[in-house]
XYZ file of C-alpha atoms in Angstrom:
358
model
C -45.729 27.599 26.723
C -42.852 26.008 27.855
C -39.025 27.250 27.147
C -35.869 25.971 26.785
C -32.969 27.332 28.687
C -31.367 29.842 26.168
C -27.601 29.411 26.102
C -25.749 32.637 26.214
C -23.311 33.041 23.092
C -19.545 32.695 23.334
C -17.200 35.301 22.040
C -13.972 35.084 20.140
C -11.980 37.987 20.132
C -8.125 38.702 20.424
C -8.702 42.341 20.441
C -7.846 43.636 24.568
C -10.687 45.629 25.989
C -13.567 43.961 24.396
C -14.310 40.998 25.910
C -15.437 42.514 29.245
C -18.131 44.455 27.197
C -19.431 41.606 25.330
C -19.962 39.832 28.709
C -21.172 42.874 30.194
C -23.772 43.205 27.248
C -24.950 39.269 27.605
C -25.462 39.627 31.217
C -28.252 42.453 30.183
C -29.549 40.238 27.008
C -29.422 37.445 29.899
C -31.762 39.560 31.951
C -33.818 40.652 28.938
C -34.874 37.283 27.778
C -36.043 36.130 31.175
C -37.676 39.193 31.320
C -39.540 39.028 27.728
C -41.160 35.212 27.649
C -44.426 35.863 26.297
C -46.768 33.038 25.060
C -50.042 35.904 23.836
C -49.939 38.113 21.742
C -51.918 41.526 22.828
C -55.341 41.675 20.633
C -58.753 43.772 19.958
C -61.667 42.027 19.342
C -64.973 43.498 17.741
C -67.623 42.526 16.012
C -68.788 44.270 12.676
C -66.305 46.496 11.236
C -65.330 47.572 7.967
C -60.625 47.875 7.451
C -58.310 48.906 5.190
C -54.960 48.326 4.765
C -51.867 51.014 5.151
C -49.132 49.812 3.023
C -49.212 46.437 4.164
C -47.935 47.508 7.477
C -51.046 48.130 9.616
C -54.706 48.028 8.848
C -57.224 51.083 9.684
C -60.180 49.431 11.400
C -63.131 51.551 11.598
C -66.197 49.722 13.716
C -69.739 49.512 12.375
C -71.502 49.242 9.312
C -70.850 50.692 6.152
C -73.077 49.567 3.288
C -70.673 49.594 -0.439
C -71.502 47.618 -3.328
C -67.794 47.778 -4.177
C -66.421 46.134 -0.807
C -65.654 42.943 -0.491
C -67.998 41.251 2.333
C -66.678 38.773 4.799
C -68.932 36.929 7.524
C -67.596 34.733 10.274
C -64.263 35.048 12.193
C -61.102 36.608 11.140
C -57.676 37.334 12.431
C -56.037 40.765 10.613
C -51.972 40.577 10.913
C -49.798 43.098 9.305
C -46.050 43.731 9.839
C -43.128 46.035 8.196
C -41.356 44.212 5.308
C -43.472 41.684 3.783
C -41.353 41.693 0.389
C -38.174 41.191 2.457
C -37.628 37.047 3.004
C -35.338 37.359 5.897
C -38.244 39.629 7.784
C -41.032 37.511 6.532
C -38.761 34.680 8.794
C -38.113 36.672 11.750
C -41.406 38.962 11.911
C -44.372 37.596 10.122
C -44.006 33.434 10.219
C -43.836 33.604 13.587
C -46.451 35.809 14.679
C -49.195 33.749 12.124
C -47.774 30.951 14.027
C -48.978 31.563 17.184
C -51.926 33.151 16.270
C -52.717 30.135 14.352
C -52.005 27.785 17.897
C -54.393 30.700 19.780
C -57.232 30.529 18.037
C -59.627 28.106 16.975
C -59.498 26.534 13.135
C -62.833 28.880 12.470
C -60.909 31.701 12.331
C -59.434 33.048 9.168
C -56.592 35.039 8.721
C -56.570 38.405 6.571
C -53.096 39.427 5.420
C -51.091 42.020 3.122
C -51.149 40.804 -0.571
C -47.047 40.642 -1.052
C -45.991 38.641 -3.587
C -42.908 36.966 -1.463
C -44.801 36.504 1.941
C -47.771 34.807 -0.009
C -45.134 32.524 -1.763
C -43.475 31.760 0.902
C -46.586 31.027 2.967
C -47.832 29.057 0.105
C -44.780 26.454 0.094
C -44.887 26.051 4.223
C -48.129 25.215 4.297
C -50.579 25.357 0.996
C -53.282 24.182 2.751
C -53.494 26.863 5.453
C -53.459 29.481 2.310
C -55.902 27.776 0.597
C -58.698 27.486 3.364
C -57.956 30.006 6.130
C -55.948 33.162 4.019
C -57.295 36.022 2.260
C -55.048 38.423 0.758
C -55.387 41.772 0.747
C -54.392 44.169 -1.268
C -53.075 47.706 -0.327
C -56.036 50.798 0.773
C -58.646 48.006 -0.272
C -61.747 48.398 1.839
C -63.038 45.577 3.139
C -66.299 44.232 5.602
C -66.570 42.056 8.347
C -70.001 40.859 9.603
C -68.759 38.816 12.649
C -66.017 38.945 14.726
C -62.557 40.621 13.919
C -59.469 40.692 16.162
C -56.403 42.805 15.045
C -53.243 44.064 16.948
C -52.463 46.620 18.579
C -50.896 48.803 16.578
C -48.516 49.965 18.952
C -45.305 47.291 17.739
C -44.056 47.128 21.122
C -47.188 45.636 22.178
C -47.161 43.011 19.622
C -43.334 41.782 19.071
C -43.095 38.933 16.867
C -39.606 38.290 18.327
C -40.695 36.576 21.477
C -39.336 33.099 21.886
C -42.323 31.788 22.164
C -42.984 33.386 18.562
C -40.676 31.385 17.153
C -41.089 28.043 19.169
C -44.537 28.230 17.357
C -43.244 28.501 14.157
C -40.754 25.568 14.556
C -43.795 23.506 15.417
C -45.651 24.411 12.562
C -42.998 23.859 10.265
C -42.395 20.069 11.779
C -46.110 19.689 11.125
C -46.558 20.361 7.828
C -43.099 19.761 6.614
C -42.959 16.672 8.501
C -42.704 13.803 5.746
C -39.752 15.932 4.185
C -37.926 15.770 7.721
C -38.301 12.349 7.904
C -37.117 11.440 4.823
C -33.937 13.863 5.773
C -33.590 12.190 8.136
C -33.249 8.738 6.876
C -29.819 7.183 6.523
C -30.233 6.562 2.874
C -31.094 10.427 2.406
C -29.111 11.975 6.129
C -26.262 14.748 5.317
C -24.447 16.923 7.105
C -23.374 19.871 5.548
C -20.955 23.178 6.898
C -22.526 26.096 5.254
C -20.612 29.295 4.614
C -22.949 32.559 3.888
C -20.979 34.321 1.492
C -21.223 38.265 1.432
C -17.936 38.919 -1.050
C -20.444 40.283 -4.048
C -23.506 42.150 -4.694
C -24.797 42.261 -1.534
C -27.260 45.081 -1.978
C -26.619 46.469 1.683
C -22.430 47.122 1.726
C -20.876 45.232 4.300
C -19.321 42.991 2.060
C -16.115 40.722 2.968
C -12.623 41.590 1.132
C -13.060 39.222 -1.623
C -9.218 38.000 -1.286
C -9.895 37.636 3.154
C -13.070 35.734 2.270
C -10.809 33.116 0.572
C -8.525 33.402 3.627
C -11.809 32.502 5.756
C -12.688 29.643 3.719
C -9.101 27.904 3.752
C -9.344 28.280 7.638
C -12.586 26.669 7.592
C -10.830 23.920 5.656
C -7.476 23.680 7.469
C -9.968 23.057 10.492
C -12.446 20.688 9.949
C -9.513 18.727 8.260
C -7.722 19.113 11.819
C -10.696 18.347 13.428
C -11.426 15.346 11.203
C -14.957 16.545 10.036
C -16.926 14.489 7.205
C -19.133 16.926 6.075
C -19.037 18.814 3.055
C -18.388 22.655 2.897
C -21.245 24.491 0.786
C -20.571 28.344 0.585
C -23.794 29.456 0.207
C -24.429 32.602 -2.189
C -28.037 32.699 -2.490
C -27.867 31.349 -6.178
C -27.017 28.580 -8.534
C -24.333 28.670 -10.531
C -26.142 29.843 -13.577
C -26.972 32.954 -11.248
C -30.595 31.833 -10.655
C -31.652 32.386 -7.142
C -32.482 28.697 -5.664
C -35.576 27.843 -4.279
C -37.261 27.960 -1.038
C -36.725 24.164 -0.961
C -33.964 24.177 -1.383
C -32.723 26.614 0.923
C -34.814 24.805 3.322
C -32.776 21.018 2.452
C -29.037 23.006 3.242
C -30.164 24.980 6.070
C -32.056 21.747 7.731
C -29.005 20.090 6.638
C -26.723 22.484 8.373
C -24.143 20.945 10.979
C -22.711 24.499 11.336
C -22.934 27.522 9.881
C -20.535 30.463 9.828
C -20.493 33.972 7.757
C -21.169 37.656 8.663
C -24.399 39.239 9.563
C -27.201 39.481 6.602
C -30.845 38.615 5.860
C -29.540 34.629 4.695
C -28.797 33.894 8.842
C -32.603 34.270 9.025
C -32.422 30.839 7.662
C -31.305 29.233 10.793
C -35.057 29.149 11.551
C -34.948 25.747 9.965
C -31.918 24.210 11.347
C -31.884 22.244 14.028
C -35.255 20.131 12.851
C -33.418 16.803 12.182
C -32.516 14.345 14.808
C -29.208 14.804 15.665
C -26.990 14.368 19.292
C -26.187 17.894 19.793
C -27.680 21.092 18.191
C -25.886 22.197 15.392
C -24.147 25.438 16.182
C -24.028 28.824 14.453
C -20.613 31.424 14.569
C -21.837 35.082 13.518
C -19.468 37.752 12.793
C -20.685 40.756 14.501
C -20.093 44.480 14.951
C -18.132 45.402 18.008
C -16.386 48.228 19.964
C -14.023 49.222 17.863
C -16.005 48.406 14.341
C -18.905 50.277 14.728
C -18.260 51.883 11.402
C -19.660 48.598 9.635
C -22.775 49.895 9.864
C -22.720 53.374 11.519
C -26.308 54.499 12.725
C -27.571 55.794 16.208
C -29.552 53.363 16.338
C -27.298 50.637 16.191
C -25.071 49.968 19.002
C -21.800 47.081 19.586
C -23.081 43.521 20.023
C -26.719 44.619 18.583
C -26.865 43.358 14.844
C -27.008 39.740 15.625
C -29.886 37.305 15.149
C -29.323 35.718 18.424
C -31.333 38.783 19.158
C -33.805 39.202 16.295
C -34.881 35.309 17.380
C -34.495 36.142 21.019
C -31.643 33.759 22.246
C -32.146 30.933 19.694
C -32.734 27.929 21.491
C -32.214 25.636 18.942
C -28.623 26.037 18.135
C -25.499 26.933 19.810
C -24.389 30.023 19.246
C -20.521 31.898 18.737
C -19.747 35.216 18.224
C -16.324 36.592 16.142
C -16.297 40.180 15.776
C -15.538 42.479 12.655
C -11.768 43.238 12.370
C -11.453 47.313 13.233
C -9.978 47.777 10.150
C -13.417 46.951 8.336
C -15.366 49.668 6.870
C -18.895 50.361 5.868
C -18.071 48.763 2.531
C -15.402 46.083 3.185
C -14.970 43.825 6.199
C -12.449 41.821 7.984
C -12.216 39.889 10.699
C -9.149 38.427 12.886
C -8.204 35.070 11.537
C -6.614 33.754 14.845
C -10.005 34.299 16.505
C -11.767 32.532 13.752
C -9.393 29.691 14.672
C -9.664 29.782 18.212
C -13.783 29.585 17.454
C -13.788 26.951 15.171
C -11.462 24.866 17.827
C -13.987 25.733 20.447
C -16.817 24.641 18.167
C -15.256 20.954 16.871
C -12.931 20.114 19.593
């Protein structure tokens, strides 16, 4: 499968000392990417075998027969795919879309797909593509036995050996979404119907994982944002985007999908809702829309303090493996953030959002 050039991400940061690192870490992600295109998936086939799934996160395949009047029975050929998080919409993006994606491109319509019976994947699934539910899913549901008389390929259970987060992943999935979703797309992108939004991911409230932005600095961010696109004579309208309406109600996958697809930038600190720049870039527009993270650095590694979990790292550039689609900026968290409240440096938020619109 072919790949576009992935664009490495441009930093704003007045802090001294930092910069170098940054460039010294992209020269390595640089390296990683061209290192990590994968178009297949690694896969077991075998005929006759009887599984059961582990918590929706792998399934135990055992090979043979095994005659059970309570087991569901399943002839033909099927495709078992099981990842971490399947009640988590941000992973269901980044891990398990993408992966049924190219699966789905691999092999041939005959085969069917057998998958963990979470209530948010399967509605999710169900409103990209209802057919492809309807005639090629069946859901599982968890430590149910089931039998296959025919032929059954599964991953490797060994994640490293089957990482959704390939580029190649994820060009799939943008396919499949312009297939099915295609009509909607074109009727975005009418004139009658065309918009072009800046979106602001808002993290100043009930988060659920800390990290939040000083509820007073967050209005500082959003007057910047305004101040610029006035300077730089931008049309669009400013959404902040807080995951519900304003009666509270979390809004729909469609609709998420209509301001994300709409999305001329988007700007905000690292959560689950950047995920959602899976669908941006769809439209037909003259340059890719761009995206401006704020990320943990150096000197604010106590955002989210874990071994695991190093300066530069919690960014979806890297969960979707450069992100071809937009263009991509970088501010970093202020080093007076904390785990619970974070800041970042207004004058490099400026000097980014002059970068971005100039």
């Amino acid at each position: 499968m072919k790949e576009r050039k992935i664009p490495i991400p441009t930093l704003f940061d007045r802090n001294e000392g930092e910069t170098k690192v940054y460039n010294d870490f992209y020269d390595m992600r640089k390296k990683h990417i061209e290192m990590t295109k994968c178009s297949q998936p690694f896969m077991k086939m075998f005929k006759t075998a009887r599984i059961q799934t582990k918590n929706g996160i792998y399934a135990d395949v055992q090979l043979g027969t095994f005659p059970s009047e309570k087991d569901r029975s399943f002839s033909g050929d099927w495709i078992v795919f099981m990842k971490r998080f399947s009640n988590v919409h941000a992973h269901i993006l980044i891990d398990h879309f993408p992966g049924i994606a190219i699966l789905r491109e691999m092999y041939p319509k005959s085969f069917k797909f057998l998958l963990y019976d979470a209530s948010l994947l399967k509605k999710m699934l169900t409103w990209l593509d209802p057919n492809f539910v309807l005639n090629r899913v069946v859901w599982l549901k968890n430590k149910e036995p089931v039998q296959i008389q025919g032929r059954l390929s599964f991953m490797e259970p060994n994640p490293k050996r089957f990482n959704t987060r390939y580029a190649a992943y994820s060009n799939a999935l943008r396919r499949w979404i312009q297939e099915v979703k295609g009509p909607k797309l074109k009727s975005l992108n009418s004139s009658n119907n065309k918009r072009s939004l800046v979106l602001y991911l808002s993290r100043s409230a009930g988060a659920g994982h800390a990290r939040e932005v000083n509820p007073l600095h967050e209005k500082d961010i959003i007057r910047a944002i305004r101040l610029a696109m006035k300077k730089h004579h931008k049309t669009e309208k400013l959404v902040v985007f807080t995951g519900v309406d304003k009666n509270n109600t979390p809004i729909s996958l469609e609709e998420q999908f209509d301001l994300f697809t709409s999305a001329e930038t988007l700007i905000g600190p690292h959560g689950g809702a950047f995920a959602n720049i899976m669908w941006m870039g769809l439209l037909e527009t003259e340059r890719r829309p761009n995206v401006l993270e704020f990320l943990i650095g150096p000197r604010s590694h106590q955002v989210q303090p874990s071994k695991c979990i190093f300066p530069f790292r919690k960014t979806f550039y890297k969960l979707f493996n450069g992100a071809s689609w937009v263009n991509y900026y970088h501010v970093l968290y202020a080093p007076n953030s904390t785990h619970m409240n974070t800041y970042i440096n207004l004058q490099s938020f400026n000097d980014a959002l002059d970068n971005i619109w100039e």
